[in-house]
Coordinates of C-alpha atoms and ligand atoms in Angstrom, one line a residue:
X284 CA 1.1 -55.9 -10.9
X285 CA -2.2 -57.0 -9.4
X286 CA -2.3 -58.6 -6.0
X287 CA -4.3 -61.8 -5.5
X288 CA -5.8 -62.0 -2.0
X289 CA -5.5 -65.3 -0.2
X290 CA -8.6 -66.2 1.8
X291 CA -7.8 -69.1 4.0
X292 CA -10.8 -71.2 5.1
X293 CA -8.9 -74.0 6.9
X294 CA -10.7 -73.2 10.2
X295 CA -14.1 -73.2 8.6
X296 CA -14.4 -75.3 5.4
X297 CA -11.2 -77.3 6.4
X298 CA -12.7 -78.1 9.8
X299 CA -15.7 -79.5 8.0
X300 CA -13.5 -82.4 6.8
X301 CA -14.9 -85.7 8.0
X302 CA -13.6 -86.6 11.4
X303 CA -11.8 -83.3 12.0
X304 CA -12.5 -81.1 15.0
X305 CA -10.2 -78.6 16.5
X306 CA -10.5 -77.2 20.0
X307 CA -10.2 -73.5 20.7
X308 CA -6.5 -73.4 21.5
X309 CA -5.7 -75.4 18.4
X310 CA -7.7 -73.0 16.3
X311 CA -6.0 -70.1 17.8
X312 CA -2.5 -71.6 17.3
X313 CA -3.4 -72.2 13.6
X314 CA -4.8 -68.7 13.2
X315 CA -1.6 -67.2 14.6
X316 CA 0.4 -69.3 12.2
X317 CA -1.9 -68.2 9.3
X318 CA -1.3 -64.6 10.2
X319 CA 2.5 -65.3 10.2
X320 CA 2.2 -66.9 6.8
X321 CA 0.6 -63.7 5.6
X322 CA -2.8 -64.7 4.4
X323 CA -5.1 -61.8 3.7
X324 CA -8.3 -63.2 5.2
X325 CA -8.9 -65.9 7.8
X326 CA -12.3 -67.5 7.8
X327 CA -12.3 -68.4 11.5
X328 CA -15.5 -70.4 11.7
X329 CA -19.3 -70.5 11.4
X330 CA -20.4 -68.7 14.6
X331 CA -24.0 -69.8 14.6
X332 CA -22.9 -73.5 14.4
X333 CA -22.0 -73.9 18.0
X334 CA -21.0 -71.9 21.1
X335 CA -17.5 -73.3 20.6
X336 CA -17.3 -71.9 17.0
X337 CA -18.6 -68.6 18.2
X338 CA -16.0 -68.3 20.9
X339 CA -13.2 -69.3 18.7
X340 CA -14.1 -66.7 16.0
X341 CA -14.3 -64.2 18.8
X342 CA -11.0 -65.2 20.3
X343 CA -9.2 -65.2 16.9
X344 CA -10.6 -61.7 16.1
X345 CA -9.5 -60.5 19.5
X346 CA -6.0 -61.9 19.1
X347 CA -5.6 -60.4 15.7
X348 CA -6.8 -57.0 17.0
X349 CA -4.4 -57.1 19.9
X350 CA -1.5 -57.9 17.7
X351 CA -2.4 -55.1 15.4
X352 CA -2.5 -57.5 12.5
X353 CA -3.7 -56.4 9.1
X354 CA -5.5 -59.7 8.5
X355 CA -9.2 -59.6 7.9
X356 CA -11.2 -62.0 10.1
X357 CA -14.4 -63.4 8.8
X358 CA -17.2 -65.6 10.0
X359 CA -19.7 -67.5 7.9
X360 CA -23.4 -66.9 8.0
X361 CA -26.3 -68.3 6.0
X362 CA -28.6 -65.7 4.5
X363 CA -30.6 -65.4 7.8
X364 CA -30.7 -62.5 10.2
X365 CA -30.0 -64.9 13.2
X366 CA -26.8 -66.2 11.6
X367 CA -25.7 -62.7 10.6
X368 CA -26.3 -61.3 14.1
X369 CA -24.3 -64.1 15.6
X370 CA -21.4 -63.6 13.2
X371 CA -21.5 -59.8 13.8
X372 CA -21.4 -60.4 17.6
X373 CA -18.4 -62.8 17.3
X374 CA -16.6 -60.2 15.1
X375 CA -17.4 -57.2 17.3
X376 CA -13.9 -57.1 18.7
X377 CA -12.2 -57.4 15.2
X378 CA -10.2 -54.5 13.8
X379 CA -10.9 -55.8 10.2
X380 CA -14.2 -57.8 10.3
X381 CA -15.9 -59.3 7.3
X382 CA -19.3 -61.0 7.3
X383 CA -19.5 -63.8 4.7
X384 CA -23.0 -64.7 3.9
X385 CA -24.2 -67.2 1.3
X386 CA -27.3 -68.8 -0.3
X387 CA -27.5 -71.6 -2.9
X388 CA -28.3 -70.6 -6.5
X389 CA -28.4 -73.8 -8.5
X390 CA -31.8 -75.2 -9.6
X391 CA -31.3 -78.4 -7.6
X392 CA -30.4 -76.6 -4.3
X393 CA -33.1 -73.9 -4.7
X394 CA -35.8 -76.5 -5.5
X395 CA -34.9 -79.4 -3.3
X396 CA -32.9 -78.0 -0.4
X397 CA -34.2 -74.4 0.1
X398 CA -37.6 -74.9 -1.5
X399 CA -37.5 -71.3 -2.7
X400 CA -38.1 -69.7 -6.0
X401 CA -35.3 -67.9 -7.8
X402 CA -37.0 -64.6 -7.0
X403 CA -37.2 -65.5 -3.3
X404 CA -33.5 -66.5 -3.3
X405 CA -32.5 -63.1 -4.8
X406 CA -34.7 -61.4 -2.2
X407 CA -33.0 -63.3 0.7
X408 CA -29.5 -62.6 -0.7
X409 CA -30.2 -58.8 -0.9
X410 CA -31.8 -58.8 2.6
X411 CA -28.8 -60.7 4.0
X412 CA -26.2 -58.4 2.5
X413 CA -28.1 -55.3 3.6
X414 CA -28.4 -56.7 7.1
X415 CA -24.7 -57.6 7.2
X416 CA -23.8 -54.1 6.0
X417 CA -25.6 -52.6 9.1
X418 CA -22.8 -54.2 11.1
X419 CA -19.7 -54.0 8.9
X420 CA -18.4 -52.4 5.7
X421 CA -16.8 -55.5 4.4
X422 CA -19.4 -58.1 3.2
X423 CA -18.8 -61.1 1.1
X424 CA -21.7 -62.8 -0.7
X425 CA -21.3 -66.4 -2.0
X426 CA -23.6 -68.1 -4.4
X427 CA -23.4 -71.7 -3.2
X428 CA -23.2 -74.3 -6.0
X429 CA -22.5 -71.5 -8.5
X430 CA -20.8 -74.2 -10.6
X431 CA -24.2 -75.8 -11.4
X432 CA -26.1 -72.5 -11.5
X433 CA -27.5 -70.7 -14.6
X434 CA -25.0 -68.0 -15.5
X435 CA -27.7 -65.4 -16.2
X436 CA -29.3 -66.0 -12.8
X437 CA -25.8 -65.8 -11.2
X438 CA -25.3 -62.4 -13.0
X439 CA -28.6 -61.2 -11.6
X440 CA -28.0 -62.2 -8.0
X441 CA -24.4 -60.9 -8.0
X442 CA -25.6 -57.5 -9.4
X443 CA -28.3 -57.4 -6.7
X444 CA -25.8 -58.3 -4.0
X445 CA -23.4 -55.6 -5.2
X446 CA -26.2 -53.0 -5.2
X447 CA -27.1 -54.1 -1.7
X448 CA -23.5 -53.4 -0.6
X449 CA -21.5 -56.6 -1.1
X450 CA -17.8 -55.8 -1.4
X451 CA -16.7 -59.3 -2.5
X452 CA -18.6 -61.9 -4.5
X453 CA -17.6 -65.5 -4.4
X454 CA -18.3 -68.1 -7.1
X455 CA -18.1 -71.5 -5.4
X456 CA -17.8 -74.8 -7.3
X457 CA -19.3 -76.4 -4.2
X458 CA -19.5 -79.9 -5.5
X459 CA -16.2 -79.9 -7.5
X460 CA -18.0 -80.6 -10.8
X461 CA -16.4 -78.1 -13.1
X462 CA -13.4 -78.4 -15.5
X463 CA -10.8 -75.6 -15.6
X464 CA -12.0 -74.2 -18.9
X465 CA -15.6 -74.2 -17.8
X466 CA -14.8 -72.4 -14.5
X467 CA -12.6 -69.9 -16.4
X468 CA -15.4 -69.3 -18.9
X469 CA -17.9 -68.8 -16.0
X470 CA -15.8 -66.1 -14.4
X471 CA -15.2 -64.4 -17.8
X472 CA -19.0 -64.6 -18.6
X473 CA -19.8 -63.1 -15.3
X474 CA -17.5 -60.1 -15.9
X475 CA -19.1 -59.6 -19.3
X476 CA -22.6 -59.7 -17.8
X477 CA -21.9 -57.7 -14.7
X478 CA -19.6 -54.8 -15.3
X479 CA -19.8 -53.8 -11.6
X480 CA -17.8 -56.9 -10.8
X481 CA -14.8 -54.7 -11.7
X482 CA -15.6 -52.6 -8.6
X483 CA -15.6 -55.4 -6.1
X484 CA -13.4 -58.4 -5.4
X485 CA -14.3 -61.6 -7.3
X486 CA -13.4 -64.8 -5.5
X487 CA -12.9 -68.4 -6.4
X488 CA -13.9 -71.3 -4.0
X489 CA -13.3 -74.7 -5.6
X490 CA -13.8 -78.1 -4.2
X491 CA -11.6 -81.1 -5.3
X492 CA -14.1 -83.9 -6.0
X493 CA -12.6 -84.5 -9.4
X494 CA -9.1 -83.3 -8.4
X495 CA -9.5 -80.0 -10.3
X496 CA -9.8 -77.6 -7.4
X497 CA -6.4 -75.9 -7.8
X498 CA -6.6 -75.9 -11.7
X499 CA -10.1 -74.4 -11.5
X500 CA -9.0 -71.7 -9.1
X501 CA -6.1 -70.8 -11.3
X502 CA -8.4 -70.7 -14.3
X503 CA -10.6 -68.3 -12.3
X504 CA -7.6 -66.1 -11.6
X505 CA -6.7 -66.1 -15.3
X506 CA -10.2 -64.9 -16.0
X507 CA -10.0 -62.0 -13.6
X508 CA -10.7 -63.3 -10.1
X509 CA -8.8 -61.3 -7.4
X510 CA -9.3 -63.5 -4.4
X511 CA -8.7 -67.3 -4.0
X512 CA -10.4 -69.3 -1.2
X513 CA -8.3 -72.3 -0.2
X514 CA -7.1 -74.4 2.8
X515 CA -3.8 -75.6 4.1
X516 CA -3.1 -79.1 2.7
X517 CA -6.3 -78.8 0.7
X518 CA -8.4 -80.1 3.6
X519 CA -12.2 -79.6 3.6
X520 CA -15.6 -81.0 3.0
X521 CA -15.5 -84.4 1.2
X522 CA -12.4 -84.4 -1.1
X523 CA -11.4 -81.0 0.2
X524 CA -10.7 -77.5 -1.1
X525 CA -8.0 -76.0 -3.3
X526 CA -4.7 -76.3 -1.5
X527 CA -3.3 -73.0 -0.4
X528 CA 0.4 -74.1 -0.8
X529 CA -0.2 -75.2 -4.4
X530 CA -2.0 -72.0 -5.4
X531 CA 0.6 -69.8 -3.8
X532 CA 3.6 -71.6 -5.3
X533 CA 1.8 -71.9 -8.6
X534 CA 1.4 -68.1 -8.7
X535 CA 4.9 -67.6 -7.4
X536 CA 7.0 -70.0 -9.4
X537 CA 5.0 -69.2 -12.6
X538 CA 4.7 -65.5 -12.2
X539 CA 5.7 -65.3 -15.8
X540 CA 2.3 -66.9 -16.6
X541 CA 0.0 -65.4 -14.0
X542 CA 1.7 -62.0 -13.5
X543 CA 0.3 -61.6 -9.9
X544 CA 1.8 -61.1 -6.5
X545 CA 0.6 -62.6 -3.2
X546 CA 1.5 -61.4 0.2
X547 CA 2.5 -64.8 1.5
X548 CA 5.8 -65.6 3.2
X549 CA 6.4 -68.9 1.3
X550 CA 9.0 -69.9 3.8
X551 CA 6.2 -70.5 6.3
X552 CA 4.3 -72.9 4.1
X553 CA 5.9 -76.1 5.2
X554 CA 5.6 -75.3 8.9
X555 CA 1.9 -74.3 8.5
X556 CA 1.2 -77.6 6.6
X557 CA 2.9 -79.6 9.4
X558 CA 1.0 -77.8 12.1
X559 CA -2.4 -78.3 10.4
X560 CA -1.6 -81.9 9.7
X561 CA -0.7 -82.8 13.2
X562 CA -3.5 -80.9 14.8
X563 CA -6.2 -82.2 12.5
X564 CA -4.8 -85.7 12.3
X565 CA -5.1 -85.5 8.5
X566 CA -1.8 -86.9 7.2
X567 CA -0.2 -85.3 4.1
X568 CA 0.5 -87.9 1.4
X569 CA 4.3 -88.3 0.7
X570 CA 3.8 -87.3 -3.0
X571 CA 1.7 -84.2 -2.2
X572 CA 3.0 -81.2 -4.1
X573 CA 5.1 -78.6 -2.1
X574 CA 4.6 -80.1 1.3
X575 CA 4.7 -83.9 0.9
X576 CA 7.8 -85.8 2.3
X577 CA 8.9 -86.7 -1.2
X578 CA 8.2 -83.4 -2.9
X579 CA 11.9 -82.5 -3.0
X580 CA 13.4 -86.0 -2.9
X581 CA 15.3 -87.4 -5.9
X582 CA 15.3 -91.1 -6.0
X583 CA 16.4 -92.3 -9.5
X584 CA 20.1 -92.3 -10.3
X585 CA 19.6 -90.2 -13.4
X586 CA 17.8 -87.5 -11.4
X587 CA 20.3 -87.6 -8.6
X588 CA 23.1 -87.2 -11.1
X589 CA 21.4 -84.2 -12.7
X590 CA 20.7 -82.6 -9.3
X591 CA 24.3 -83.0 -8.2
X592 CA 25.5 -81.3 -11.4
X593 CA 22.9 -78.5 -11.4
X594 CA 20.0 -78.5 -9.0
X595 CA 17.8 -76.7 -11.6
X596 CA 17.9 -79.9 -13.8
X597 CA 15.1 -81.4 -11.7
X598 CA 14.0 -78.7 -9.2
X599 CA 11.7 -75.9 -10.2
X600 CA 11.8 -74.3 -6.8
X601 CA 14.1 -74.7 -3.8
X602 CA 13.1 -76.6 -0.7
X603 CA 14.2 -73.6 1.3
X604 CA 11.7 -71.3 -0.5
X605 CA 8.9 -73.2 1.1
X606 CA 10.6 -73.5 4.5
X607 CA 12.0 -76.9 4.3
X608 CA 15.4 -76.1 5.9
X609 CA 15.2 -79.1 8.2
X610 CA 18.8 -79.9 8.3
X611 CA 20.1 -76.7 9.7
X612 CA 21.8 -77.1 13.0
X613 CA 20.6 -74.2 15.2
X614 CA 21.8 -75.0 18.7
X615 CA 23.7 -77.4 20.9
X616 CA 23.6 -78.6 24.5
X617 CA 25.8 -75.7 25.7
X618 CA 23.4 -73.1 24.4
X619 CA 21.9 -71.0 27.2
X620 CA 18.4 -69.6 27.7
X621 CA 19.3 -66.3 26.0
X622 CA 20.5 -68.0 22.9
X623 CA 17.5 -70.2 22.9
X624 CA 15.2 -67.2 23.1
X625 CA 17.1 -65.6 20.2
X626 CA 16.6 -68.7 18.1
X627 CA 12.9 -68.7 18.9
X628 CA 12.8 -65.0 17.7
X629 CA 14.6 -65.9 14.5
X630 CA 12.2 -68.7 13.9
X631 CA 9.3 -66.2 14.1
X632 CA 8.1 -67.0 17.7
X633 CA 8.3 -63.4 19.0
X634 CA 5.2 -63.5 21.2
X635 CA 5.8 -66.3 23.6
X636 CA 5.3 -65.8 27.3
X637 CA 8.3 -66.1 29.6
X638 CA 6.7 -69.1 31.4
X639 CA 6.2 -70.9 28.0
X640 CA 9.8 -70.2 27.0
X641 CA 11.0 -71.7 30.3
X642 CA 9.1 -74.8 29.7
X643 CA 10.3 -75.0 26.1
X644 CA 13.9 -74.5 27.2
X645 CA 13.6 -77.4 29.6
X646 CA 12.3 -79.6 26.8
X647 CA 15.1 -78.3 24.5
X648 CA 17.7 -79.3 27.2
X649 CA 16.2 -82.8 27.5
X650 CA 16.3 -83.1 23.7
X651 CA 20.0 -82.1 23.6
X652 CA 20.7 -85.0 26.0
X653 CA 19.1 -87.4 23.6
X654 CA 20.0 -86.0 20.2
X655 CA 23.4 -85.0 18.8
X656 CA 22.0 -82.3 16.5
X657 CA 19.0 -80.1 17.2
X658 CA 17.6 -78.5 14.1
X659 CA 15.2 -75.7 13.5
X660 CA 12.5 -78.3 12.6
X661 CA 13.0 -79.9 16.0
X662 CA 12.5 -76.6 17.8
X663 CA 9.4 -75.8 15.7
X664 CA 8.0 -79.2 16.5
X665 CA 8.5 -78.5 20.3
X666 CA 6.8 -75.1 20.0
X667 CA 3.9 -76.4 18.0
X668 CA 3.3 -79.3 20.4
X669 CA 3.4 -76.8 23.2
X670 CA 1.1 -74.3 21.6
X671 CA -2.0 -76.2 22.4
X672 CA -3.0 -76.0 26.0
X673 CA -4.5 -79.2 27.3
X674 CA -5.1 -79.3 31.1
X675 CA -2.8 -81.9 32.6
X676 CA -5.3 -84.1 34.5
X677 CA -2.8 -87.0 33.9
X678 CA 0.9 -86.5 33.6
X679 CA 3.2 -89.2 32.2
X680 CA 6.2 -89.5 34.6
X681 CA 8.0 -92.4 33.1
X682 CA 7.7 -95.5 31.0
X683 CA 9.8 -98.6 30.7
X684 CA 9.6 -101.4 28.2
X685 CA 10.7 -105.0 28.0
X686 CA 10.3 -106.6 24.6
X687 CA 12.2 -108.5 21.9
X688 CA 12.2 -111.7 19.9
X689 CA 10.4 -114.4 21.8
X690 CA 9.7 -112.1 24.7
X691 CA 6.2 -111.2 25.9
X692 CA 6.2 -107.4 25.7
X693 CA 5.7 -105.7 29.1
X694 CA 5.4 -102.0 29.9
X695 CA 5.6 -100.3 33.3
X696 CA 4.1 -96.9 33.4
X697 CA 4.1 -94.1 36.1
X698 CA 1.5 -91.4 35.8
X699 CA 0.6 -88.5 38.1
X700 CA -3.1 -88.4 38.6
X701 CA -5.4 -86.3 40.7
X702 CA -5.3 -89.1 43.3
X703 CA -1.5 -89.1 43.4
X704 CA 1.2 -91.0 41.5
X705 CA 0.3 -94.4 40.2
X706 CA 2.3 -97.2 38.7
X707 CA 1.1 -100.2 36.7
X708 CA 2.7 -102.9 34.5
X709 CA 0.9 -104.8 31.8
X710 CA 1.6 -107.3 29.0
X711 CA 0.4 -106.6 25.4
X712 CA 0.6 -107.7 21.8
X713 CA 3.5 -105.3 21.4
X714 CA 5.2 -102.7 23.6
X715 CA 2.8 -99.9 22.6
X716 CA -0.2 -102.1 23.3
X717 CA 1.4 -103.1 26.7
X718 CA 1.9 -99.4 27.7
X719 CA -1.7 -98.5 26.6
X720 CA -3.1 -101.4 28.8
X721 CA -1.0 -100.2 31.7
X722 CA -2.2 -96.6 31.3
X723 CA -5.8 -97.8 31.1
X724 CA -5.4 -99.6 34.4
X725 CA -4.1 -96.4 35.9
X726 CA -6.8 -94.1 34.5
X727 CA -9.7 -96.5 34.7
X728 CA -10.9 -94.9 31.4
X729 CA -11.3 -97.5 28.6
X730 CA -10.1 -95.9 25.3
X731 CA -10.2 -97.6 21.9
X732 CA -7.3 -96.9 19.6
X733 CA -8.9 -96.1 16.2
X734 CA -5.8 -95.0 14.3
X735 CA -2.1 -94.8 15.0
X736 CA 0.5 -93.1 12.9
X737 CA 4.2 -92.4 13.4
X738 CA 6.4 -90.0 11.5
X739 CA 9.9 -88.7 11.9
X740 CA 10.6 -85.0 12.4
X741 CA 13.6 -84.5 10.2
X742 CA 16.1 -87.2 9.4
X743 CA 18.6 -89.5 11.1
X744 CA 18.4 -92.3 13.6
X745 CA 18.1 -89.9 16.5
X746 CA 15.3 -87.9 14.8
X747 CA 12.3 -86.9 16.9
X748 CA 9.3 -89.3 16.4
X749 CA 5.8 -87.8 16.3
X750 CA 3.0 -90.3 17.1
X751 CA -0.6 -89.3 16.2
X752 CA -3.5 -91.3 17.5
X753 CA -7.2 -91.2 17.2
X754 CA -8.9 -92.5 20.3
X755 CA -12.5 -93.3 21.0
X756 CA -14.3 -93.2 24.4
X757 CA -18.0 -94.0 24.1
X758 CA -19.4 -91.7 21.4
X759 CA -16.6 -89.3 21.6
X760 CA -13.2 -89.3 19.7
X761 CA -10.0 -87.2 20.0
X762 CA -6.8 -86.8 18.0
X763 CA -3.7 -86.6 20.1
X764 CA 0.1 -86.4 19.6
X765 CA 3.2 -87.3 21.4
X766 CA 6.7 -86.2 20.6
X767 CA 10.0 -87.9 21.7
X768 CA 13.2 -89.3 20.3
X769 CA 11.9 -92.6 21.7
X770 CA 8.9 -93.6 19.6
X771 CA 7.6 -95.9 22.4
X772 CA 7.6 -93.0 24.8
X773 CA 6.0 -90.8 22.1
X774 CA 3.3 -93.4 21.8
X775 CA 2.6 -93.3 25.6
X776 CA 2.6 -89.5 25.5
X777 CA 0.0 -89.5 22.7
X778 CA -2.2 -91.8 24.8
X779 CA -1.9 -89.6 27.9
X780 CA -2.7 -86.5 25.8
X781 CA -5.8 -88.2 24.5
X782 CA -6.9 -89.0 28.1
X783 CA -6.3 -85.3 29.0
X784 CA -8.4 -84.1 26.0
X785 CA -11.3 -86.4 27.0
X786 CA -11.0 -85.2 30.6
X787 CA -11.2 -81.5 29.4
X788 CA -14.2 -82.2 27.1
X789 CA -12.1 -81.5 24.0
X790 CA -13.5 -84.5 22.0
X791 CA -15.0 -84.5 18.5
X792 CA -18.3 -85.4 20.1
X793 CA -18.7 -81.8 21.1
X794 CA -18.8 -80.7 17.4
X795 CA -22.3 -79.5 16.6
X796 CA -23.6 -78.4 13.2
X797 CA -26.4 -76.4 11.8
X798 CA -27.8 -79.4 10.0
X799 CA -31.1 -78.1 8.9
X800 CA -30.4 -78.7 5.2
X801 CA -28.8 -75.4 4.7
X802 CA -25.3 -76.0 6.1
X803 CA -22.6 -75.4 3.5
Ligands
KIV1079 O1 -18.5 -74.8 -0.9 C1 -19.2 -73.8 -0.7 O2 -20.1 -73.4 -1.4 C2 -19.0 -73.1 0.6 C3 -19.7 -71.7 0.7 C4 -20.3 -71.5 2.0 C5 -18.7 -70.6 0.3 O3 -18.2 -73.5 1.4
ZN1080 ZN1 -16.8 -74.9 0.4

């Protein structure tokens, strides 16, 4: 049974989603989780795009090497020596490095964007692959906008890339224009024209502009592709990429149709989705397949009746199989540090530092005082929130609210700052607004709230509330989160995290791009 390799590009194409920017520690936390999920290849970034991208590819490659991970780490590079040199430098520390180089092959991209003839494009592709092969044995070549390229030209450039040493060739539907049968026929046609494709990995990379990204990728697999490029929650440029969780569960649940294995631990899917959603600020719609809040909810009486009699009546996979075991009670207030550590191990957090465990244990004890049942999902939320290191320039010490019907909301906030502990009270349109005004008085930094979302981690009236905000300061924005059983406190925590991110220069404003008309 053939294996399909899962190439995750959440940290590269996913990070190209409008408004998304992850800082280095968020990228590293996601990369660690992707490795735990079992992806075969992590595209960690586009090293030439910025110093930040370079450093995070390097840090992710280093972490994977030190953990002896089998995962391949790749960095993107246009078909230029400068890009390839930079990718190679970032990947120098990797145990399993891959350089991913690309050039556009559609008439519109070649004429209008690159202003190169087809012959020149082939020459550039060959030169890029050869140059990359001087550094690494594993080189992927992508024909950008393959979906709108001439198939005979694609066959020619792929053959040339393979002759030059490419070990994977990728067929991107960059603009999400194709239908599943067209994409399947394209892959089939390429196999007919280029028999050497059987000696390399053939990859799909489909965008979702018409909502066909997953269907197109699956059609590619059916036609013989052996690698699928995708992102967690389907995030990515414009309408996004093929969603990893849908591809994986499609291959898994309908193995009878596809006949392929993947090396993914599907029980890590939900957690990975939650982590990416909260770190990127890109919310998952409730009806999203596999990971949406409603994906396993049965609302109508007829469905509920069926599920009670036999779950298979309306469920084609179990919630547990994708890691949605939220209701499991794992610990209580009498559990000690040793039991807590064991629970962390069981949940897959084997590599935490002692100091981090101490901090998490304190948070767990606080949670036990506020919540009657502490579930595995609560503990995961605590660890995920703790996995991103933001220097604590401001520390929320306490917040008190006065609000109700016909009462002007007032919040009193205490914050530790670099100039000592400060306290302020303020009125507002609501308690959250009042607390934000009070914090602004303390910090002296005017922030504009651009978006505010709240979700519950798990169920029940004492469930943890997770507040995600997007804040603006001058030309810079950040996403930040706060977690608490008290949603007002969670809101204040999110605001303080935003302040800390601005103070540490972790804003989106620091995101740079290689916008010279050739960025993917
Ligand atoms: O969509 C695209 O064509 C890409 C390539 C760089 C692989 O992201
Ligand atoms: Zn893409």
